[in-house]
Amino acid sequence: MAKKVKQTGKNTLILLMICVVVFMAYIVYKTFGYQIVELLHLLEHGDQEELKAYLEAQSTVGGFVVLWLICVMQVVSIVFPSMVIQVAGALIYGWWRSFIVCWVGFVSGNVIAFTIGRLFKKNIATLIHKEGEKENWLIQKINQGHQIFVVAIACMVPGVPNGIIPYLSAQTTITAKEFSIAVAASSWIQVLLNCMAGHFLANGQYLFMVFAFVIEVAITLLVAKNRDKLLKAN
């Protein structure tokens, strides 16, 4: 009987995740689909004044709320790439507005996912156990101490999707406050660089756009290369 209840809970969690992903894809399509096509048309003609007027017209509170919601759902869904949303947001709303909304949305989404992880802790633990050593390694590292630092480093290391980190962290002894601080402190640089890349793309400054991505990749690889040293030092 207990095994049957556990399987039911697992299936419910998987179904919930699928629904979130489908709903999010629909919102992205309905919100950004036409705007991206229109924006690409403006970029093709290269009229900076027309582009500026378009961006200013899109800077509405409703648009910011939708962008925030998409960023939240991106984290909760695990699989949807954050870079696409952040670059698109910068294309439409400008880099600094998009940065604020996307960063707050990313942190909010992580806190919500962390809360979901705590509510479904046993069900998620079963899924994690089947995933392999990488996930279990992160849980062990967080529990060993310096939890804020470990989670912050994990958010910057390639190989572990950012969306799964809150669910893994929920399996440890880290508090919601400590987790929020870790995510906020480590995620801003990546969000900022993605938004700057979108800004450069909107202005036709492709070399600077590539440079922004190169800096982001360099920081990520540097952290990944020195991951064990950083964790041992703390």
Short mmCIF file of N, CA and C in Angstrom, two decimals, residues 71-209:
data_model
loop_
_atom_site.label_atom_id
_atom_site.label_comp_id
_atom_site.label_asym_id
_atom_site.label_seq_id
_atom_site.Cartn_x
_atom_site.Cartn_y
_atom_site.Cartn_z
N CYS A 71 10.02 34.19 -16.10
CA CYS A 71 11.29 33.87 -15.43
C CYS A 71 11.06 32.94 -14.25
N VAL A 72 9.98 33.16 -13.52
CA VAL A 72 9.64 32.29 -12.39
C VAL A 72 9.37 30.87 -12.88
N MET A 73 8.55 30.77 -13.91
CA MET A 73 8.17 29.45 -14.43
C MET A 73 9.34 28.75 -15.09
N GLN A 74 10.30 29.51 -15.62
CA GLN A 74 11.49 28.91 -16.22
C GLN A 74 12.25 28.09 -15.20
N VAL A 75 12.37 28.62 -13.99
CA VAL A 75 13.09 27.91 -12.94
C VAL A 75 12.29 26.70 -12.47
N VAL A 76 11.00 26.90 -12.24
CA VAL A 76 10.15 25.83 -11.73
C VAL A 76 10.09 24.66 -12.70
N SER A 77 10.09 24.95 -14.00
CA SER A 77 9.97 23.90 -15.02
C SER A 77 11.25 23.11 -15.22
N ILE A 78 12.38 23.66 -14.77
CA ILE A 78 13.71 23.03 -14.87
C ILE A 78 14.30 23.08 -16.27
N VAL A 79 13.54 22.71 -17.29
CA VAL A 79 14.12 22.45 -18.61
C VAL A 79 14.22 23.67 -19.52
N PHE A 80 13.46 24.72 -19.27
CA PHE A 80 13.43 25.85 -20.20
C PHE A 80 14.67 26.73 -19.98
N PRO A 81 15.43 27.10 -21.03
CA PRO A 81 16.67 27.87 -20.87
C PRO A 81 16.41 29.32 -20.48
N SER A 82 17.09 29.78 -19.45
CA SER A 82 16.91 31.15 -18.96
C SER A 82 17.51 32.17 -19.91
N MET A 83 18.60 31.80 -20.59
CA MET A 83 19.29 32.74 -21.48
C MET A 83 18.35 33.28 -22.56
N VAL A 84 17.54 32.42 -23.14
CA VAL A 84 16.61 32.83 -24.20
C VAL A 84 15.66 33.90 -23.69
N ILE A 85 15.11 33.70 -22.51
CA ILE A 85 14.15 34.64 -21.93
C ILE A 85 14.82 35.97 -21.62
N GLN A 86 16.00 35.93 -21.06
CA GLN A 86 16.71 37.15 -20.66
C GLN A 86 17.14 37.98 -21.86
N VAL A 87 17.63 37.31 -22.90
CA VAL A 87 18.02 38.02 -24.12
C VAL A 87 16.78 38.61 -24.79
N ALA A 88 15.70 37.84 -24.86
CA ALA A 88 14.46 38.33 -25.47
C ALA A 88 13.90 39.51 -24.68
N GLY A 89 13.98 39.42 -23.35
CA GLY A 89 13.50 40.52 -22.52
C GLY A 89 14.26 41.80 -22.77
N ALA A 90 15.59 41.68 -22.93
CA ALA A 90 16.42 42.86 -23.19
C ALA A 90 16.15 43.43 -24.57
N LEU A 91 15.85 42.56 -25.53
CA LEU A 91 15.53 43.01 -26.87
C LEU A 91 14.28 43.88 -26.86
N ILE A 92 13.32 43.51 -26.05
CA ILE A 92 12.02 44.18 -26.05
C ILE A 92 11.96 45.35 -25.07
N TYR A 93 12.53 45.18 -23.87
CA TYR A 93 12.38 46.20 -22.82
C TYR A 93 13.65 46.98 -22.48
N GLY A 94 14.77 46.64 -23.13
CA GLY A 94 16.02 47.30 -22.79
C GLY A 94 16.76 46.51 -21.71
N TRP A 95 18.09 46.70 -21.63
CA TRP A 95 18.89 45.81 -20.77
C TRP A 95 18.66 46.01 -19.28
N TRP A 96 18.56 47.26 -18.80
CA TRP A 96 18.50 47.44 -17.34
C TRP A 96 17.13 47.10 -16.77
N ARG A 97 16.06 47.39 -17.52
CA ARG A 97 14.73 47.00 -17.06
C ARG A 97 14.60 45.47 -17.06
N SER A 98 15.09 44.88 -18.15
CA SER A 98 15.03 43.42 -18.25
C SER A 98 15.87 42.76 -17.17
N PHE A 99 17.03 43.34 -16.87
CA PHE A 99 17.90 42.77 -15.84
C PHE A 99 17.19 42.73 -14.49
N ILE A 100 16.59 43.84 -14.11
CA ILE A 100 15.91 43.90 -12.81
C ILE A 100 14.78 42.88 -12.73
N VAL A 101 13.93 42.87 -13.78
CA VAL A 101 12.77 41.97 -13.78
C VAL A 101 13.22 40.50 -13.82
N CYS A 102 14.20 40.20 -14.70
CA CYS A 102 14.64 38.81 -14.86
C CYS A 102 15.38 38.31 -13.62
N TRP A 103 16.17 39.17 -13.00
CA TRP A 103 16.91 38.76 -11.81
C TRP A 103 15.96 38.49 -10.64
N VAL A 104 15.02 39.42 -10.44
CA VAL A 104 14.02 39.22 -9.39
C VAL A 104 13.18 37.98 -9.69
N GLY A 105 12.81 37.80 -10.96
CA GLY A 105 12.03 36.63 -11.34
C GLY A 105 12.80 35.33 -11.15
N PHE A 106 14.09 35.35 -11.46
CA PHE A 106 14.92 34.15 -11.31
C PHE A 106 15.04 33.76 -9.84
N VAL A 107 15.29 34.75 -8.99
CA VAL A 107 15.40 34.49 -7.54
C VAL A 107 14.05 34.03 -6.99
N SER A 108 12.98 34.70 -7.41
CA SER A 108 11.63 34.32 -6.95
C SER A 108 11.29 32.89 -7.37
N GLY A 109 11.62 32.55 -8.61
CA GLY A 109 11.35 31.21 -9.11
C GLY A 109 12.11 30.15 -8.32
N ASN A 110 13.35 30.46 -7.96
CA ASN A 110 14.14 29.52 -7.16
C ASN A 110 13.54 29.31 -5.77
N VAL A 111 13.07 30.40 -5.17
CA VAL A 111 12.45 30.29 -3.85
C VAL A 111 11.17 29.47 -3.92
N ILE A 112 10.38 29.69 -4.97
CA ILE A 112 9.14 28.93 -5.14
C ILE A 112 9.46 27.45 -5.37
N ALA A 113 10.45 27.17 -6.24
CA ALA A 113 10.84 25.79 -6.51
C ALA A 113 11.39 25.13 -5.25
N PHE A 114 12.13 25.89 -4.46
CA PHE A 114 12.67 25.37 -3.19
C PHE A 114 11.52 24.99 -2.25
N THR A 115 10.50 25.84 -2.21
CA THR A 115 9.33 25.57 -1.37
C THR A 115 8.60 24.32 -1.85
N ILE A 116 8.43 24.20 -3.17
CA ILE A 116 7.80 23.00 -3.74
C ILE A 116 8.63 21.77 -3.39
N GLY A 117 9.96 21.93 -3.46
CA GLY A 117 10.85 20.82 -3.13
C GLY A 117 10.70 20.36 -1.70
N ARG A 118 10.46 21.30 -0.79
CA ARG A 118 10.27 20.93 0.60
C ARG A 118 8.91 20.26 0.81
N LEU A 119 7.90 20.73 0.09
CA LEU A 119 6.56 20.15 0.22
C LEU A 119 6.51 18.71 -0.31
N PHE A 120 7.24 18.47 -1.42
CA PHE A 120 7.28 17.14 -2.03
C PHE A 120 8.63 16.47 -1.78
N LYS A 121 9.18 16.69 -0.61
CA LYS A 121 10.55 16.26 -0.32
C LYS A 121 10.76 14.76 -0.53
N LYS A 122 9.86 13.95 -0.04
CA LYS A 122 10.01 12.50 -0.13
C LYS A 122 9.91 12.02 -1.57
N ASN A 123 8.96 12.58 -2.31
CA ASN A 123 8.78 12.17 -3.71
C ASN A 123 9.99 12.55 -4.56
N ILE A 124 10.51 13.76 -4.33
CA ILE A 124 11.66 14.23 -5.08
C ILE A 124 12.91 13.45 -4.70
N ALA A 125 13.00 13.06 -3.43
CA ALA A 125 14.15 12.26 -2.98
C ALA A 125 14.22 10.94 -3.74
N THR A 126 13.06 10.35 -4.03
CA THR A 126 13.01 9.10 -4.79
C THR A 126 13.53 9.30 -6.21
N LEU A 127 13.13 10.42 -6.83
CA LEU A 127 13.59 10.72 -8.19
C LEU A 127 15.08 11.00 -8.22
N ILE A 128 15.58 11.74 -7.24
CA ILE A 128 16.99 12.10 -7.17
C ILE A 128 17.86 10.85 -6.99
N HIS A 129 17.37 9.94 -6.19
CA HIS A 129 18.12 8.71 -5.92
C HIS A 129 18.37 7.92 -7.20
N LYS A 130 17.45 8.05 -8.16
CA LYS A 130 17.59 7.32 -9.43
C LYS A 130 18.45 8.07 -10.44
N GLU A 131 18.67 9.36 -10.20
CA GLU A 131 19.39 10.17 -11.18
C GLU A 131 20.89 9.85 -11.22
N GLY A 132 21.51 9.63 -10.09
CA GLY A 132 22.93 9.30 -10.10
C GLY A 132 23.75 10.08 -9.09
N GLU A 133 25.08 9.97 -9.25
CA GLU A 133 26.02 10.48 -8.26
C GLU A 133 26.10 12.01 -8.25
N LYS A 134 25.91 12.65 -9.40
CA LYS A 134 26.07 14.10 -9.48
C LYS A 134 25.13 14.83 -8.53
N GLU A 135 23.86 14.45 -8.56
CA GLU A 135 22.88 15.09 -7.69
C GLU A 135 23.15 14.78 -6.21
N ASN A 136 23.48 13.50 -5.92
CA ASN A 136 23.76 13.11 -4.54
C ASN A 136 25.02 13.80 -4.02
N TRP A 137 25.99 14.01 -4.92
CA TRP A 137 27.22 14.70 -4.55
C TRP A 137 26.91 16.12 -4.08
N LEU A 138 26.05 16.83 -4.82
CA LEU A 138 25.72 18.20 -4.46
C LEU A 138 24.99 18.26 -3.11
N ILE A 139 24.08 17.35 -2.89
CA ILE A 139 23.36 17.30 -1.61
C ILE A 139 24.33 17.09 -0.45
N GLN A 140 25.28 16.18 -0.64
CA GLN A 140 26.27 15.91 0.39
C GLN A 140 27.14 17.13 0.67
N LYS A 141 27.55 17.83 -0.38
CA LYS A 141 28.39 19.02 -0.22
C LYS A 141 27.65 20.12 0.55
N ILE A 142 26.38 20.32 0.23
CA ILE A 142 25.60 21.35 0.91
C ILE A 142 25.47 21.02 2.40
N ASN A 143 25.25 19.76 2.71
CA ASN A 143 25.07 19.35 4.11
C ASN A 143 26.36 19.38 4.91
N GLN A 144 27.50 19.40 4.22
CA GLN A 144 28.78 19.37 4.92
C GLN A 144 29.14 20.72 5.57
N GLY A 145 28.48 21.77 5.14
CA GLY A 145 28.76 23.08 5.72
C GLY A 145 28.94 24.15 4.67
N HIS A 146 29.01 25.43 5.14
CA HIS A 146 29.14 26.59 4.25
C HIS A 146 28.10 26.52 3.13
N GLN A 147 26.87 26.33 3.53
CA GLN A 147 25.80 26.01 2.59
C GLN A 147 25.53 27.11 1.58
N ILE A 148 25.56 28.36 2.02
CA ILE A 148 25.32 29.48 1.09
C ILE A 148 26.35 29.49 -0.02
N PHE A 149 27.62 29.31 0.37
CA PHE A 149 28.70 29.33 -0.61
C PHE A 149 28.58 28.16 -1.59
N VAL A 150 28.28 26.97 -1.09
CA VAL A 150 28.17 25.78 -1.94
C VAL A 150 27.05 25.95 -2.96
N VAL A 151 25.89 26.43 -2.52
CA VAL A 151 24.77 26.63 -3.44
C VAL A 151 25.12 27.70 -4.48
N ALA A 152 25.79 28.76 -4.04
CA ALA A 152 26.19 29.83 -4.96
C ALA A 152 27.11 29.31 -6.05
N ILE A 153 28.08 28.48 -5.66
CA ILE A 153 29.00 27.88 -6.63
C ILE A 153 28.24 26.94 -7.57
N ALA A 154 27.33 26.15 -7.01
CA ALA A 154 26.55 25.20 -7.81
C ALA A 154 25.76 25.91 -8.90
N CYS A 155 25.26 27.10 -8.60
CA CYS A 155 24.47 27.87 -9.57
C CYS A 155 25.31 28.31 -10.77
N MET A 156 26.64 28.32 -10.60
CA MET A 156 27.53 28.82 -11.65
C MET A 156 28.27 27.70 -12.37
N VAL A 157 28.12 26.46 -11.88
CA VAL A 157 28.85 25.33 -12.46
C VAL A 157 28.04 24.70 -13.58
N PRO A 158 28.61 24.53 -14.79
CA PRO A 158 27.89 23.87 -15.87
C PRO A 158 27.73 22.38 -15.59
N GLY A 159 26.73 21.78 -16.19
CA GLY A 159 26.50 20.35 -16.00
C GLY A 159 25.32 20.06 -15.10
N VAL A 160 25.02 21.01 -14.20
CA VAL A 160 23.84 20.87 -13.33
C VAL A 160 22.87 21.98 -13.69
N PRO A 161 21.74 21.67 -14.32
CA PRO A 161 20.78 22.72 -14.70
C PRO A 161 20.36 23.56 -13.49
N ASN A 162 20.37 24.88 -13.65
CA ASN A 162 20.00 25.76 -12.54
C ASN A 162 18.63 25.43 -11.97
N GLY A 163 17.70 24.98 -12.84
CA GLY A 163 16.35 24.70 -12.39
C GLY A 163 16.25 23.54 -11.41
N ILE A 164 17.25 22.65 -11.40
CA ILE A 164 17.17 21.50 -10.51
C ILE A 164 17.80 21.79 -9.15
N ILE A 165 18.62 22.85 -9.07
CA ILE A 165 19.32 23.18 -7.82
C ILE A 165 18.37 23.44 -6.65
N PRO A 166 17.28 24.20 -6.82
CA PRO A 166 16.38 24.39 -5.67
C PRO A 166 15.76 23.09 -5.16
N TYR A 167 15.48 22.17 -6.07
CA TYR A 167 14.89 20.89 -5.66
C TYR A 167 15.91 20.04 -4.91
N LEU A 168 17.17 20.10 -5.35
CA LEU A 168 18.22 19.38 -4.64
C LEU A 168 18.50 20.03 -3.29
N SER A 169 18.53 21.35 -3.27
CA SER A 169 18.80 22.08 -2.02
C SER A 169 17.72 21.83 -0.98
N ALA A 170 16.49 21.61 -1.46
CA ALA A 170 15.37 21.35 -0.54
C ALA A 170 15.54 20.03 0.21
N GLN A 171 16.43 19.17 -0.29
CA GLN A 171 16.70 17.89 0.37
C GLN A 171 17.74 18.04 1.50
N THR A 172 18.32 19.22 1.62
CA THR A 172 19.38 19.45 2.61
C THR A 172 18.83 20.23 3.80
N THR A 173 19.75 20.63 4.69
CA THR A 173 19.35 21.37 5.90
C THR A 173 19.40 22.88 5.71
N ILE A 174 19.72 23.35 4.52
CA ILE A 174 19.79 24.80 4.28
C ILE A 174 18.41 25.42 4.45
N THR A 175 18.36 26.63 5.01
CA THR A 175 17.08 27.31 5.20
C THR A 175 16.69 28.06 3.93
N ALA A 176 15.42 28.43 3.84
CA ALA A 176 14.93 29.18 2.68
C ALA A 176 15.64 30.53 2.56
N LYS A 177 15.92 31.16 3.69
CA LYS A 177 16.62 32.46 3.68
C LYS A 177 18.03 32.31 3.15
N GLU A 178 18.74 31.30 3.63
CA GLU A 178 20.12 31.06 3.18
C GLU A 178 20.15 30.72 1.70
N PHE A 179 19.19 29.93 1.26
CA PHE A 179 19.13 29.56 -0.15
C PHE A 179 18.87 30.78 -1.02
N SER A 180 17.96 31.64 -0.58
CA SER A 180 17.64 32.87 -1.33
C SER A 180 18.86 33.76 -1.47
N ILE A 181 19.62 33.92 -0.40
CA ILE A 181 20.84 34.74 -0.42
C ILE A 181 21.85 34.17 -1.41
N ALA A 182 22.01 32.85 -1.39
CA ALA A 182 22.98 32.19 -2.27
C ALA A 182 22.63 32.41 -3.74
N VAL A 183 21.37 32.24 -4.08
CA VAL A 183 20.93 32.39 -5.48
C VAL A 183 21.05 33.85 -5.93
N ALA A 184 20.61 34.77 -5.08
CA ALA A 184 20.67 36.19 -5.43
C ALA A 184 22.10 36.66 -5.63
N ALA A 185 23.02 36.17 -4.79
CA ALA A 185 24.41 36.61 -4.85
C ALA A 185 25.16 36.05 -6.05
N SER A 186 24.74 34.88 -6.54
CA SER A 186 25.49 34.23 -7.61
C SER A 186 24.87 34.37 -9.00
N SER A 187 23.60 34.71 -9.08
CA SER A 187 22.91 34.70 -10.38
C SER A 187 22.95 36.04 -11.11
N TRP A 188 23.21 37.12 -10.41
CA TRP A 188 23.07 38.44 -11.02
C TRP A 188 24.03 38.66 -12.20
N ILE A 189 25.24 38.11 -12.10
CA ILE A 189 26.23 38.35 -13.15
C ILE A 189 25.82 37.70 -14.46
N GLN A 190 25.27 36.48 -14.40
CA GLN A 190 24.84 35.79 -15.61
C GLN A 190 23.62 36.47 -16.23
N VAL A 191 22.68 36.88 -15.38
CA VAL A 191 21.49 37.57 -15.87
C VAL A 191 21.89 38.89 -16.52
N LEU A 192 22.80 39.62 -15.87
CA LEU A 192 23.25 40.91 -16.40
C LEU A 192 23.92 40.75 -17.75
N LEU A 193 24.81 39.78 -17.88
CA LEU A 193 25.52 39.58 -19.14
C LEU A 193 24.58 39.14 -20.26
N ASN A 194 23.59 38.31 -19.95
CA ASN A 194 22.61 37.91 -20.96
C ASN A 194 21.78 39.10 -21.42
N CYS A 195 21.40 39.96 -20.48
CA CYS A 195 20.62 41.14 -20.83
C CYS A 195 21.46 42.14 -21.63
N MET A 196 22.73 42.26 -21.28
CA MET A 196 23.62 43.13 -22.04
C MET A 196 23.79 42.60 -23.47
N ALA A 197 23.86 41.27 -23.59
CA ALA A 197 23.98 40.66 -24.92
C ALA A 197 22.75 41.00 -25.77
N GLY A 198 21.57 40.94 -25.13
CA GLY A 198 20.34 41.31 -25.83
C GLY A 198 20.34 42.77 -26.24
N HIS A 199 20.89 43.62 -25.38
CA HIS A 199 20.99 45.06 -25.68
C HIS A 199 21.90 45.30 -26.88
N PHE A 200 23.04 44.63 -26.90
CA PHE A 200 23.98 44.79 -28.02
C PHE A 200 23.39 44.25 -29.32
N LEU A 201 22.63 43.15 -29.20
CA LEU A 201 21.98 42.59 -30.39
C LEU A 201 20.96 43.57 -30.95
N ALA A 202 20.20 44.22 -30.08
CA ALA A 202 19.18 45.18 -30.51
C ALA A 202 19.80 46.37 -31.21
N ASN A 203 21.02 46.72 -30.82
CA ASN A 203 21.69 47.88 -31.40
C ASN A 203 22.65 47.52 -32.53
N GLY A 204 22.64 46.25 -32.92
CA GLY A 204 23.51 45.82 -34.01
C GLY A 204 24.97 45.75 -33.65
N GLN A 205 25.29 45.75 -32.37
CA GLN A 205 26.68 45.67 -31.91
C GLN A 205 27.05 44.21 -31.64
N TYR A 206 27.20 43.46 -32.70
CA TYR A 206 27.35 42.02 -32.60
C TYR A 206 28.66 41.61 -31.93
N LEU A 207 29.72 42.38 -32.13
CA LEU A 207 31.00 42.05 -31.51
C LEU A 207 30.89 42.15 -29.98
N PHE A 208 30.24 43.20 -29.50
CA PHE A 208 30.05 43.36 -28.06
C PHE A 208 29.12 42.26 -27.51
N MET A 209 28.14 41.85 -28.32
CA MET A 209 27.25 40.78 -27.91
C MET A 209 28.04 39.49 -27.68
#
